[in-house]
Coordinates of C-alpha atoms in Angstrom, one line a residue:
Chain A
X1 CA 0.0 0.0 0.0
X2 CA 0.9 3.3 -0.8
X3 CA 2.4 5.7 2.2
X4 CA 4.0 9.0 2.6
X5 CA 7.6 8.7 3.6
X6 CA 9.2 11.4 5.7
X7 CA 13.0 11.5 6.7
X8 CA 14.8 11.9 9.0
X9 CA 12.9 10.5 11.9
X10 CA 14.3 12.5 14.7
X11 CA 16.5 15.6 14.3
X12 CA 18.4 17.6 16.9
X13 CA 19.6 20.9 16.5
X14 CA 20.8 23.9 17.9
X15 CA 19.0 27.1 18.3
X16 CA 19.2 29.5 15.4
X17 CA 20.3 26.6 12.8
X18 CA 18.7 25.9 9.5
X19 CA 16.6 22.5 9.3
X20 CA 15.0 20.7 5.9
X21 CA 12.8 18.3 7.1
X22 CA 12.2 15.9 4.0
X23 CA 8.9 14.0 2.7
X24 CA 7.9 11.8 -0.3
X25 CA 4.1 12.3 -1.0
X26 CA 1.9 9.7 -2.4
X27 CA 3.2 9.5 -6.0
X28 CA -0.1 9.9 -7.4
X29 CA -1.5 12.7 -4.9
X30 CA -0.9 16.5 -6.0
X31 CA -1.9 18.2 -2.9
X32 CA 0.8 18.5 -0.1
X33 CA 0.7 19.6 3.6
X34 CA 2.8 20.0 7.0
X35 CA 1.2 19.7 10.0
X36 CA 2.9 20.1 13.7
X37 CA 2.3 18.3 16.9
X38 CA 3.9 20.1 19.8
X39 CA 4.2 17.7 22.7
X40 CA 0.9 17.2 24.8
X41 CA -1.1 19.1 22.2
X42 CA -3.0 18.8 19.2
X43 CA -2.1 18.2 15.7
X44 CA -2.0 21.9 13.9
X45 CA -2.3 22.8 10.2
X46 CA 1.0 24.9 8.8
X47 CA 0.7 25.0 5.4
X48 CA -0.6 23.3 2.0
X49 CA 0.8 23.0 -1.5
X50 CA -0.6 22.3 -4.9
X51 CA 0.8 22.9 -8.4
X52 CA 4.1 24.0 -6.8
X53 CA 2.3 27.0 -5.1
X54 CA 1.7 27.5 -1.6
X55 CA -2.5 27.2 -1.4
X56 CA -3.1 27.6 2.5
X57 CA -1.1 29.1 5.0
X58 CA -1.9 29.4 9.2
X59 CA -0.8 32.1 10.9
X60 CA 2.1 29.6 12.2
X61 CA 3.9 29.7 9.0
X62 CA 5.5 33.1 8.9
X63 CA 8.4 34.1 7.3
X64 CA 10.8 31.5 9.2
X65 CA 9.6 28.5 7.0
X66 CA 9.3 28.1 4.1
X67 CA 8.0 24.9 1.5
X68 CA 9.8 23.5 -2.0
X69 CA 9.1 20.5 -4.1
X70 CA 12.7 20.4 -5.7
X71 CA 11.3 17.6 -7.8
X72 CA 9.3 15.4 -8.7
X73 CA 9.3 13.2 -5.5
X74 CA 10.5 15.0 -2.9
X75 CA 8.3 18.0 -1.0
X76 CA 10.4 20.0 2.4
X77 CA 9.8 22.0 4.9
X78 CA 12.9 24.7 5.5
X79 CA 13.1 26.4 9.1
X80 CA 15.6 28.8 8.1
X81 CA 16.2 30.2 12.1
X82 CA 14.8 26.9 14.6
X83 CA 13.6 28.7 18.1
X84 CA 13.1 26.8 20.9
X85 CA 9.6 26.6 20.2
X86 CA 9.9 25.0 17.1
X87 CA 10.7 21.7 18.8
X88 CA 7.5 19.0 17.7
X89 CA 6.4 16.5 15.6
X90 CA 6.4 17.8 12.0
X91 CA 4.2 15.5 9.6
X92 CA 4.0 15.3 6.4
X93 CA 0.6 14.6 4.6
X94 CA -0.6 14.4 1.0
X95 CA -4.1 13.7 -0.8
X96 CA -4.8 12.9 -4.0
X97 CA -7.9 15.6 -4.3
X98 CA -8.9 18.8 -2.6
X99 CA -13.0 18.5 -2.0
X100 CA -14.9 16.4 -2.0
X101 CA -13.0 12.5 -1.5
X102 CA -10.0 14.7 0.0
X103 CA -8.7 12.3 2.5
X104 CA -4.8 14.1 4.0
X105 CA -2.4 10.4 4.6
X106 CA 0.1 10.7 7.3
X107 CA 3.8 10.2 7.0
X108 CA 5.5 9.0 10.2
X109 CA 6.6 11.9 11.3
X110 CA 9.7 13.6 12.0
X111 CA 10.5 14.7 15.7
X112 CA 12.7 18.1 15.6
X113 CA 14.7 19.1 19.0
X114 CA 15.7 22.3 19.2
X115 CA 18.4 23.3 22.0
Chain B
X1 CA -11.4 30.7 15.7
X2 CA -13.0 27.8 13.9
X3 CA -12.5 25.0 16.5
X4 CA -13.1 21.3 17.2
X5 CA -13.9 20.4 20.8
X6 CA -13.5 16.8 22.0
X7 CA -13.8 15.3 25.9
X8 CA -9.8 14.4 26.5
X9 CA -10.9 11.4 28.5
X10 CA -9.6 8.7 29.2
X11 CA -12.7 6.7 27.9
X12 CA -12.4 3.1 29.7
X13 CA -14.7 0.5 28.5
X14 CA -13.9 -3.0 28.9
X15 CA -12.9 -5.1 25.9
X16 CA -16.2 -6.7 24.2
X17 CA -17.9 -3.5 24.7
X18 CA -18.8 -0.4 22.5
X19 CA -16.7 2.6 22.4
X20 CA -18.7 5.9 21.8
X21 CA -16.2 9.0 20.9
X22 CA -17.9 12.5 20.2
X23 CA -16.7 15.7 18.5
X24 CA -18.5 18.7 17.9
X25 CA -17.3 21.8 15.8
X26 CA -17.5 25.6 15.5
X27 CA -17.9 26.3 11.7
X28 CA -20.9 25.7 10.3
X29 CA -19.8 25.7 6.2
X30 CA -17.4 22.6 7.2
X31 CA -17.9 19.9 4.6
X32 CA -16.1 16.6 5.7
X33 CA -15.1 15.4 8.4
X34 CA -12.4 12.7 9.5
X35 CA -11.7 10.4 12.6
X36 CA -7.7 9.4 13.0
X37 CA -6.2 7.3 15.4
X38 CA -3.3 8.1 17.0
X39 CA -0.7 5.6 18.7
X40 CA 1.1 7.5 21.4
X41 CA 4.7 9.2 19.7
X42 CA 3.1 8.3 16.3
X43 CA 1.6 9.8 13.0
X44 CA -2.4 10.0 12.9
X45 CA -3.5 7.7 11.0
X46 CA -7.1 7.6 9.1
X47 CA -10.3 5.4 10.1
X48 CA -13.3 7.1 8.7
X49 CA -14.0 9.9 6.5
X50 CA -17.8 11.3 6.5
X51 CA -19.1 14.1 4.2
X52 CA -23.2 13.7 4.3
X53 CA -25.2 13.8 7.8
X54 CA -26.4 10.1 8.9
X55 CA -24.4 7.1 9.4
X56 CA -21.3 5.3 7.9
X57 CA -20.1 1.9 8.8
X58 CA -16.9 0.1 8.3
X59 CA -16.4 -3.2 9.7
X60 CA -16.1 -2.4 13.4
X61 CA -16.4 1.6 13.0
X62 CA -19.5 3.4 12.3
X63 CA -19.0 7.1 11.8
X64 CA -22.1 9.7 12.4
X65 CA -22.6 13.1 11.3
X66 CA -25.8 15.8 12.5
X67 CA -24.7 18.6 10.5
X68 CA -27.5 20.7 12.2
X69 CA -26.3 20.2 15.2
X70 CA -22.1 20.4 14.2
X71 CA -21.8 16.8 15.8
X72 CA -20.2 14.0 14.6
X73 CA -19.0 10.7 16.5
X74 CA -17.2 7.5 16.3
X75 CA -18.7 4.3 17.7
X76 CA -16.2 1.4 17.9
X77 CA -18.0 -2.0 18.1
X78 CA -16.4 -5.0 20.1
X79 CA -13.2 -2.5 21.4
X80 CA -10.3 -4.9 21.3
X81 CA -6.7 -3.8 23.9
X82 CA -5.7 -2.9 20.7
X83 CA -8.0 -0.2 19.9
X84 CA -6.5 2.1 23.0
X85 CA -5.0 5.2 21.7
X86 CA -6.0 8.6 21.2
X87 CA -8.4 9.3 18.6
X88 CA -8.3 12.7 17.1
X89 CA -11.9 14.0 15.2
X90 CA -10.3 16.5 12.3
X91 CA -12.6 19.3 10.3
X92 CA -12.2 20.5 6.9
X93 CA -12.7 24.2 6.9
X94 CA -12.1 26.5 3.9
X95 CA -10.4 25.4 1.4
X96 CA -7.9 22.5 2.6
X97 CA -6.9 23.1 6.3
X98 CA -7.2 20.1 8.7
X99 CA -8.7 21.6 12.1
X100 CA -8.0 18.7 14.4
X101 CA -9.5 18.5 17.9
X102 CA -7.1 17.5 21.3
X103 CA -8.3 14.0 20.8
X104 CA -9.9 11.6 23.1
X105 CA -7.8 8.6 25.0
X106 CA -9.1 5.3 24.6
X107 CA -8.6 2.8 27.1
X108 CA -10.1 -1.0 25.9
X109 CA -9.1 -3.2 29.3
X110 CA -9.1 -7.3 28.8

């Protein structure tokens, strides 16, 4: 079965430094997402990508991260400055449609550490 | 703030028995709706999907939707040990965005 494929599975690094968390959608899915899970809390939307455009953004995603699908596998997330407070489960998720059967599939996850 | 609101729990029902999870939800132009489960230090992972109000069953889960009154649930039939973990009602609102509630701990004891 098909799954989303996210690398690497736990990261550490120090505050300030630049992070590329990586993910392989679905290969037949077009519509690509990051999602956080801070420790203890619930699972929060940061940002969605179709057609190699940014389609959704939440208030989260400011001008520290940004997305890329540098080609035709492969979809990141860049933290260019990590803070403290950057340190969660980032997940990667893809769908194959937006609408109506628009079910998001999970990767595993990647857990970032930032000290 | 378009939210999803779920009881944290922990819901303990013994194993054999049925599991009732609920989830109710702010914005009233939501169109489908999604229960994940959620091992603990792992990715959500999909159960049921539900886009028109009544009743959707899939082998042991039956998903319900009152779109009226912004209410959808999860019954879990025959809760097996296995079936404890968090389960995590998710909204769509606008155009993509996953608004997902804090989740509901199941506990299934032999």
């Amino acid at each position: 079965e098909p799954e989303v494929t996210q690398t690497p599975s736990h990261q550490v690094t120090q505050m300030g430094q630049e992070v590329i968390l990586r993910c392989v959608p679905i290969s037949n899915h077009l519509y690509f997402y990051w999602y956080r899970q801070i420790l203890g809390q619930k699972v929060e939307f940061l940002v969605s990508f179709y057609n190699n455009e940014i389609s959704e953004k939440s208030e989260i995603f400011d001008d520290q991260f940004s997305v890329e699908r540098p080609d035709g596998s492969n979809f990141t997330l860049k933290i260019r400055s990590t803070k403290l407070e950057d340190s969660a489960m980032y997940f990667c998720a893809s769908s194959a449609t937006s609408g109506g059967a628009d079910t998001q599939y999970f990767g595993p996850g990647t857990r970032l550490t930032v000290l | 703030q378009k939210e999803v609101e779920q009881n944290s729990g922990p819901l303990s029902v013994p194993e054999g028995a049925i599991a009732s999870l609920n989830c109710t939800y702010s914005d009233r132009v939501s169109q489908s709706f999604f229960w994940y489960r959620q091992y603990s230090g792992k990715s959500p992972e999909l159960i049921m999907s539900i886009y028109s109000n009544g009743d959707k069953e899939d082998g042991r889960f039956t998903a319900q939707l009152n779109k009226a009154s912004q209410y959808v649930s999860l019954l879990i039939r025959d809760s097996q040990p296995s079936d404890s973990a968090t389960y995590l009602c998710a909204v769509r609102t606008g155009f993509q965005k996953l608004v997902f509630g804090t989740g509901t701990r199941l506990l299934v004891s032999p």
